[in-house]
Amino acid sequence: MSDEGPSDTDRLLDDVELGSSSDELRLRIKTAKHGDTTDEIVTVRYTNTVRELKEAVSEAIGAQGKFLRLISAGRMLNPNDMPLSSFKLQDNSVIHAVVSNVAPRSDGTAAAAAAATAAANAQAEASS
């Protein structure tokens, strides 16, 4: 493997020259696997979307084909089409990456599941 150019974990998402260093954002990606914490660096642009960040993180941590949630300062980075400039990210911000084999439930599914649970609980209380 050549030492030239940016590594997979420290690369820009697009090949266009940066106008200034303030356009780029280095993010520390933390993941936990089997009790071990890993720390990777991903460099993106403030104009990149959450989806583009997820693609870079997925490649950096070897989570292709998995579901990925990104969390910064206790806030989930979503929706996927939101630009990173919409979040209070700074150079060297820590992003927690949560990897799963199961797709996260959408708000509608979660609300329906909560309503079904509440109805089942109410029915169980009424019959006792």
Coordinates of N, CA, C and O in Angstrom, one line a residue:
M1 N 0.8 -1.2 0.0 CA 0.0 0.0 0.0 C 0.9 1.2 0.0 O 1.8 1.3 0.7
S2 N 0.6 2.2 -0.8 CA 1.4 3.4 -1.0 C 1.2 4.4 0.2 O 0.1 4.5 0.7
D3 N 2.2 5.1 0.5 CA 2.1 6.1 1.6 C 1.6 7.5 1.0 O 1.5 8.4 1.8
E4 N 1.4 7.6 -0.3 CA 1.0 8.8 -0.9 C -0.5 9.0 -0.7 O -1.3 8.1 -0.8
G5 N -0.9 10.3 -0.6 CA -2.3 10.7 -0.5 C -2.9 10.4 0.8 O -2.3 9.8 1.7
P6 N -4.2 10.9 1.0 CA -4.9 10.7 2.3 C -5.2 9.2 2.5 O -5.5 8.5 1.6
S7 N -5.2 8.8 3.7 CA -5.6 7.4 4.1 C -7.1 7.3 4.0 O -7.9 8.3 3.9
D8 N -7.6 6.1 4.1 CA -9.1 5.9 4.0 C -9.8 6.5 5.2 O -10.9 6.9 5.1
T9 N -9.1 6.6 6.3 CA -9.7 7.2 7.5 C -9.5 8.7 7.7 O -10.0 9.3 8.6
D10 N -8.7 9.3 6.8 CA -8.3 10.7 6.9 C -8.4 11.2 5.5 O -7.3 11.5 4.9
R11 N -9.5 11.3 4.9 CA -9.6 11.7 3.5 C -10.8 12.7 3.3 O -11.7 12.8 4.1
L12 N -10.7 13.4 2.2 CA -11.8 14.3 1.8 C -12.8 13.6 1.0 O -12.5 12.6 0.3
L13 N -14.0 14.0 1.1 CA -15.1 13.2 0.4 C -15.2 13.6 -1.0 O -15.8 12.9 -1.8
D14 N -14.6 14.7 -1.4 CA -14.6 15.0 -2.8 C -13.2 15.5 -3.3 O -12.4 15.9 -2.5
D15 N -12.9 15.3 -4.6 CA -11.6 15.5 -5.1 C -11.3 17.0 -5.4 O -10.2 17.3 -5.8
V16 N -12.2 17.9 -5.2 CA -12.0 19.3 -5.6 C -11.1 19.9 -4.5 O -11.2 19.6 -3.3
E17 N -10.2 20.8 -5.0 CA -9.3 21.5 -4.0 C -10.1 22.3 -3.1 O -11.1 22.9 -3.4
L18 N -9.7 22.4 -1.8 CA -10.4 23.2 -0.8 C -10.0 24.7 -1.1 O -8.9 25.0 -1.4
G19 N -11.0 25.5 -0.9 CA -10.8 27.0 -1.1 C -9.9 27.5 0.1 O -9.1 28.3 -0.1
S20 N -10.2 27.0 1.3 CA -9.4 27.4 2.5 C -9.5 26.2 3.5 O -10.4 25.4 3.4
S21 N -8.6 26.2 4.4 CA -8.6 25.2 5.4 C -9.8 25.2 6.3 O -10.2 24.2 6.9
S22 N -10.5 26.4 6.3 CA -11.7 26.5 7.2 C -12.9 25.7 6.5 O -13.9 25.5 7.2
D23 N -12.8 25.2 5.3 CA -13.8 24.4 4.6 C -13.8 23.0 5.1 O -14.8 22.3 5.0
E24 N -12.7 22.5 5.7 CA -12.7 21.2 6.1 C -12.9 21.0 7.6 O -12.6 21.9 8.4
L25 N -13.3 19.8 7.9 CA -13.7 19.5 9.3 C -13.1 18.1 9.6 O -13.5 17.2 9.0
R26 N -12.2 18.1 10.6 CA -11.7 16.8 11.0 C -12.5 16.3 12.2 O -12.7 17.0 13.2
L27 N -13.1 15.1 12.1 CA -14.0 14.6 13.1 C -13.4 13.3 13.7 O -12.9 12.5 13.0
R28 N -13.4 13.2 15.0 CA -13.0 12.0 15.7 C -14.2 11.0 15.8 O -15.2 11.4 16.5
I29 N -14.1 9.9 15.3 CA -15.1 8.9 15.3 C -14.8 7.8 16.3 O -13.8 7.1 16.2
K30 N -15.7 7.7 17.3 CA -15.5 6.7 18.4 C -16.6 5.6 18.2 O -17.8 5.9 18.0
T31 N -16.1 4.4 18.3 CA -17.0 3.2 18.2 C -16.6 2.3 19.4 O -15.5 2.3 19.8
A32 N -17.6 1.5 19.8 CA -17.3 0.5 20.8 C -17.7 -0.9 20.3 O -18.8 -1.1 19.8
K33 N -16.7 -1.8 20.3 CA -17.0 -3.2 19.9 C -16.4 -4.1 21.0 O -15.3 -4.0 21.3
H34 N -17.3 -4.9 21.5 CA -16.9 -5.9 22.5 C -16.1 -5.3 23.6 O -15.1 -5.8 24.1
G35 N -16.5 -4.1 24.1 CA -15.9 -3.5 25.2 C -14.7 -2.6 24.9 O -14.2 -1.9 25.7
D36 N -14.2 -2.7 23.6 CA -13.0 -1.9 23.2 C -13.5 -0.7 22.4 O -14.4 -0.8 21.6
T37 N -12.9 0.4 22.7 CA -13.3 1.7 22.0 C -12.2 2.0 20.9 O -11.0 1.8 21.2
T38 N -12.7 2.3 19.7 CA -11.8 2.7 18.7 C -12.0 4.2 18.4 O -13.0 4.7 18.6
D39 N -10.9 4.8 17.8 CA -10.9 6.2 17.5 C -10.3 6.4 16.1 O -9.2 6.0 15.9
E40 N -11.1 6.8 15.2 CA -10.7 7.1 13.8 C -10.9 8.6 13.5 O -11.7 9.2 14.1
I41 N -10.1 9.1 12.6 CA -10.3 10.4 12.1 C -10.8 10.4 10.7 O -10.3 9.7 9.8
V42 N -11.9 11.2 10.5 CA -12.4 11.4 9.1 C -12.5 12.9 8.8 O -12.9 13.7 9.7
T43 N -12.0 13.2 7.6 CA -12.0 14.6 7.2 C -13.1 14.8 6.2 O -13.1 14.1 5.2
V44 N -14.0 15.8 6.4 CA -15.1 16.1 5.5 C -15.2 17.6 5.4 O -14.4 18.4 5.9
R45 N -16.2 18.0 4.6 CA -16.4 19.5 4.5 C -17.7 19.8 5.2 O -18.6 19.0 5.4
Y46 N -17.8 21.1 5.7 CA -19.0 21.5 6.3 C -20.2 21.4 5.5 O -21.3 21.3 5.9
T47 N -20.0 21.4 4.1 CA -21.2 21.4 3.2 C -21.6 19.9 2.9 O -22.6 19.7 2.3
N48 N -20.8 18.9 3.3 CA -21.2 17.6 3.2 C -22.5 17.3 4.0 O -22.8 17.9 5.0
T49 N -23.2 16.3 3.5 CA -24.5 15.9 4.2 C -24.2 14.8 5.3 O -23.1 14.2 5.3
V50 N -25.1 14.6 6.1 CA -25.0 13.5 7.1 C -24.8 12.2 6.4 O -24.0 11.3 6.8
R51 N -25.5 11.9 5.3 CA -25.4 10.7 4.5 C -23.9 10.5 4.0 O -23.4 9.4 4.1
E52 N -23.3 11.6 3.5 CA -21.9 11.5 3.1 C -21.0 11.2 4.2 O -20.0 10.5 4.1
L53 N -21.2 11.8 5.4 CA -20.4 11.5 6.6 C -20.6 10.1 6.9 O -19.6 9.4 7.2
K54 N -21.8 9.6 6.9 CA -22.1 8.2 7.3 C -21.3 7.2 6.3 O -20.7 6.2 6.7
E55 N -21.3 7.6 5.0 CA -20.5 6.7 4.1 C -19.0 6.7 4.4 O -18.4 5.7 4.4
A56 N -18.5 7.9 4.7 CA -17.0 8.0 5.1 C -16.7 7.2 6.4 O -15.8 6.5 6.5
V57 N -17.6 7.4 7.4 CA -17.4 6.7 8.6 C -17.5 5.2 8.4 O -16.7 4.4 9.0
S58 N -18.5 4.8 7.7 CA -18.8 3.3 7.4 C -17.5 2.7 6.8 O -17.1 1.6 7.2
E59 N -16.9 3.4 5.9 CA -15.7 2.9 5.2 C -14.5 2.9 6.2 O -13.8 2.0 6.3
A60 N -14.4 4.0 7.0 CA -13.3 4.1 7.9 C -13.3 3.0 9.0 O -12.3 2.5 9.4
I61 N -14.5 2.7 9.5 CA -14.6 1.7 10.6 C -14.9 0.3 10.1 O -15.1 -0.6 10.9
G62 N -15.1 0.1 8.8 CA -15.4 -1.2 8.3 C -16.8 -1.7 8.5 O -17.0 -2.8 8.9
A63 N -17.7 -0.8 8.4 CA -19.1 -1.1 8.7 C -20.0 -1.1 7.5 O -21.2 -0.8 7.6
Q64 N -19.4 -1.3 6.3 CA -20.2 -1.3 5.1 C -21.3 -2.3 5.2 O -21.1 -3.4 5.7
G65 N -22.5 -2.0 4.7 CA -23.6 -2.9 4.7 C -24.3 -3.0 6.1 O -25.3 -3.7 6.3
K66 N -23.9 -2.2 7.0 CA -24.5 -2.1 8.3 C -25.3 -0.8 8.5 O -25.2 0.1 7.7
F67 N -26.2 -0.8 9.5 CA -26.9 0.5 9.8 C -26.1 1.3 10.7 O -25.5 0.7 11.7
L68 N -26.0 2.6 10.5 CA -25.1 3.4 11.3 C -25.9 4.6 11.8 O -26.6 5.3 11.1
R69 N -25.7 4.9 13.1 CA -26.3 6.1 13.7 C -25.1 6.9 14.2 O -24.2 6.4 14.8
L70 N -25.1 8.2 14.0 CA -24.0 9.1 14.4 C -24.6 10.1 15.4 O -25.6 10.7 15.2
I71 N -23.9 10.2 16.6 CA -24.3 11.0 17.7 C -23.2 12.0 18.1 O -22.1 11.6 18.2
S72 N -23.6 13.3 18.2 CA -22.6 14.3 18.6 C -23.3 15.1 19.7 O -24.4 15.6 19.5
A73 N -22.6 15.3 20.9 CA -23.1 16.1 22.0 C -24.5 15.6 22.4 O -25.4 16.5 22.7
G74 N -24.7 14.3 22.4 CA -26.0 13.8 22.8 C -27.1 14.0 21.7 O -28.3 13.6 22.0
R75 N -26.8 14.4 20.6 CA -27.8 14.6 19.5 C -27.5 13.8 18.3 O -26.4 13.7 17.8
M76 N -28.6 13.0 17.9 CA -28.4 12.2 16.7 C -28.3 13.1 15.4 O -29.0 14.1 15.3
L77 N -27.3 12.8 14.6 CA -27.2 13.5 13.4 C -28.1 13.0 12.3 O -27.9 11.9 11.7
N78 N -29.2 13.7 12.1 CA -30.2 13.3 11.1 C -31.1 14.5 10.8 O -31.0 15.5 11.6
P79 N -31.8 14.6 9.7 CA -31.9 13.6 8.7 C -30.7 13.5 7.8 O -29.8 14.3 7.9
N80 N -30.7 12.4 7.0 CA -29.5 12.1 6.2 C -29.1 13.2 5.2 O -28.0 13.4 4.8
D81 N -30.1 14.0 4.7 CA -29.9 15.0 3.7 C -29.5 16.4 4.3 O -29.2 17.3 3.6
M82 N -29.4 16.5 5.6 CA -29.0 17.7 6.3 C -27.5 18.0 6.2 O -26.7 17.1 6.4
P83 N -27.1 19.2 5.8 CA -25.7 19.5 5.8 C -25.1 19.5 7.2 O -25.7 19.9 8.1
L84 N -23.8 19.2 7.2 CA -23.1 19.1 8.5 C -23.0 20.5 9.2 O -22.9 20.7 10.4
S85 N -23.1 21.6 8.3 CA -23.1 22.9 8.8 C -24.3 23.2 9.7 O -24.3 24.2 10.5
S86 N -25.3 22.4 9.7 CA -26.5 22.6 10.5 C -26.3 22.2 11.9 O -27.2 22.5 12.8
F87 N -25.2 21.5 12.2 CA -25.0 21.0 13.5 C -23.8 21.8 14.1 O -23.0 22.4 13.4
K88 N -23.7 21.8 15.4 CA -22.6 22.6 16.1 C -21.3 21.8 16.1 O -20.8 21.5 17.2
L89 N -20.8 21.4 15.0 CA -19.6 20.6 14.9 C -18.4 21.6 14.7 O -18.5 22.6 14.0
Q90 N -17.3 21.2 15.4 CA -16.1 22.0 15.2 C -15.0 21.0 14.9 O -15.2 19.8 15.0
D91 N -13.9 21.5 14.4 CA -12.7 20.7 14.1 C -12.4 19.9 15.4 O -12.4 20.4 16.5
N92 N -12.2 18.6 15.2 CA -11.9 17.6 16.2 C -13.1 17.3 17.1 O -12.9 16.7 18.2
S93 N -14.3 17.6 16.7 CA -15.5 17.2 17.4 C -15.5 15.6 17.5 O -15.0 15.0 16.6
V94 N -16.0 15.1 18.6 CA -16.2 13.7 18.7 C -17.6 13.2 18.2 O -18.6 13.8 18.6
I95 N -17.6 12.3 17.4 CA -18.8 11.7 16.9 C -18.9 10.2 17.3 O -17.9 9.5 17.1
H96 N -19.9 9.8 18.0 CA -20.1 8.4 18.4 C -20.8 7.7 17.3 O -21.9 8.1 16.9
A97 N -20.3 6.6 16.8 CA -20.9 5.8 15.8 C -21.5 4.5 16.4 O -20.8 3.8 17.1
V98 N -22.7 4.3 16.2 CA -23.4 3.1 16.7 C -23.8 2.3 15.5 O -24.5 2.7 14.6
V99 N -23.2 1.1 15.4 CA -23.4 0.2 14.3 C -24.4 -0.9 14.7 O -24.3 -1.5 15.8
S100 N -25.3 -1.2 13.7 CA -26.3 -2.2 14.0 C -26.6 -3.0 12.8 O -26.4 -2.5 11.6
N101 N -26.9 -4.3 12.9 CA -27.3 -5.1 11.8 C -28.8 -4.9 11.5 O -29.3 -5.3 10.4
V102 N -29.5 -4.3 12.4 CA -31.0 -4.1 12.3 C -31.3 -2.7 12.0 O -30.7 -1.8 12.7
A103 N -32.2 -2.4 11.1 CA -32.5 -1.0 10.7 C -33.2 -0.4 11.9 O -34.0 -1.0 12.6
P104 N -32.9 0.9 12.1 CA -33.6 1.6 13.2 C -35.1 1.8 12.8 O -35.4 1.9 11.6
R105 N -36.0 1.8 13.8 CA -37.4 1.9 13.5 C -37.7 3.4 13.2 O -37.1 4.3 13.8
S106 N -38.6 3.6 12.2 CA -39.0 4.9 11.9 C -39.9 5.5 13.0 O -40.4 4.7 13.8
D107 N -40.1 6.8 13.0 CA -40.9 7.4 14.0 C -42.3 6.8 14.0 O -42.9 6.6 15.0
G108 N -42.8 6.5 12.8 CA -44.2 5.9 12.7 C -44.2 4.6 13.3 O -45.2 4.2 14.1
T109 N -43.2 3.8 13.1 CA -43.2 2.4 13.7 C -43.0 2.5 15.2 O -43.7 1.7 15.9
A110 N -42.2 3.3 15.6 CA -41.9 3.5 17.1 C -43.2 3.9 17.8 O -43.6 3.4 18.8
A111 N -43.9 4.9 17.2 CA -45.2 5.4 17.7 C -46.2 4.3 17.7 O -47.0 4.2 18.7
A112 N -46.3 3.5 16.7 CA -47.3 2.5 16.6 C -47.0 1.4 17.6 O -47.9 0.9 18.3
A113 N -45.7 1.1 17.8 CA -45.3 0.1 18.8 C -45.6 0.6 20.2 O -46.1 -0.2 21.1
A114 N -45.3 1.8 20.5 CA -45.6 2.4 21.8 C -47.1 2.4 22.1 O -47.6 2.1 23.2
A115 N -47.9 2.7 21.0 CA -49.4 2.7 21.2 C -49.9 1.3 21.4 O -50.8 1.1 22.3
A116 N -49.3 0.3 20.7 CA -49.8 -1.1 20.9 C -49.4 -1.5 22.3 O -50.2 -2.2 23.0
T117 N -48.2 -1.2 22.8 CA -47.8 -1.6 24.1 C -48.7 -0.9 25.2 O -49.1 -1.6 26.1
A118 N -49.0 0.3 25.0 CA -49.9 1.0 26.0 C -51.3 0.4 26.0 O -51.9 0.2 27.0
A119 N -51.8 0.1 24.8 CA -53.1 -0.6 24.7 C -53.1 -1.9 25.4 O -54.1 -2.3 26.1
A120 N -52.0 -2.7 25.2 CA -51.9 -4.0 25.8 C -51.8 -3.9 27.3 O -52.5 -4.7 28.0
N121 N -51.1 -2.9 27.8 CA -51.0 -2.7 29.2 C -52.3 -2.3 29.8 O -52.7 -2.7 30.9
A122 N -53.0 -1.4 29.1 CA -54.4 -1.0 29.6 C -55.3 -2.1 29.7 O -56.1 -2.3 30.6
Q123 N -55.3 -3.0 28.6 CA -56.2 -4.2 28.6 C -55.8 -5.1 29.7 O -56.7 -5.7 30.4
A124 N -54.5 -5.3 30.0 CA -54.1 -6.2 31.0 C -54.5 -5.7 32.4 O -55.0 -6.5 33.3
E125 N -54.5 -4.4 32.6 CA -54.9 -3.8 33.9 C -56.4 -3.9 34.0 O -56.9 -4.2 35.1
A126 N -57.1 -3.8 32.9 CA -58.6 -3.8 33.0 C -59.1 -5.2 33.3 O -60.1 -5.4 34.0
S127 N -58.3 -6.3 32.9 CA -58.8 -7.6 33.1 C -58.3 -8.2 34.4 O -58.8 -9.2 34.9
S128 N -57.4 -7.5 35.2 CA -57.0 -8.0 36.5 C -57.8 -7.4 37.6 O -58.6 -6.7 37.7

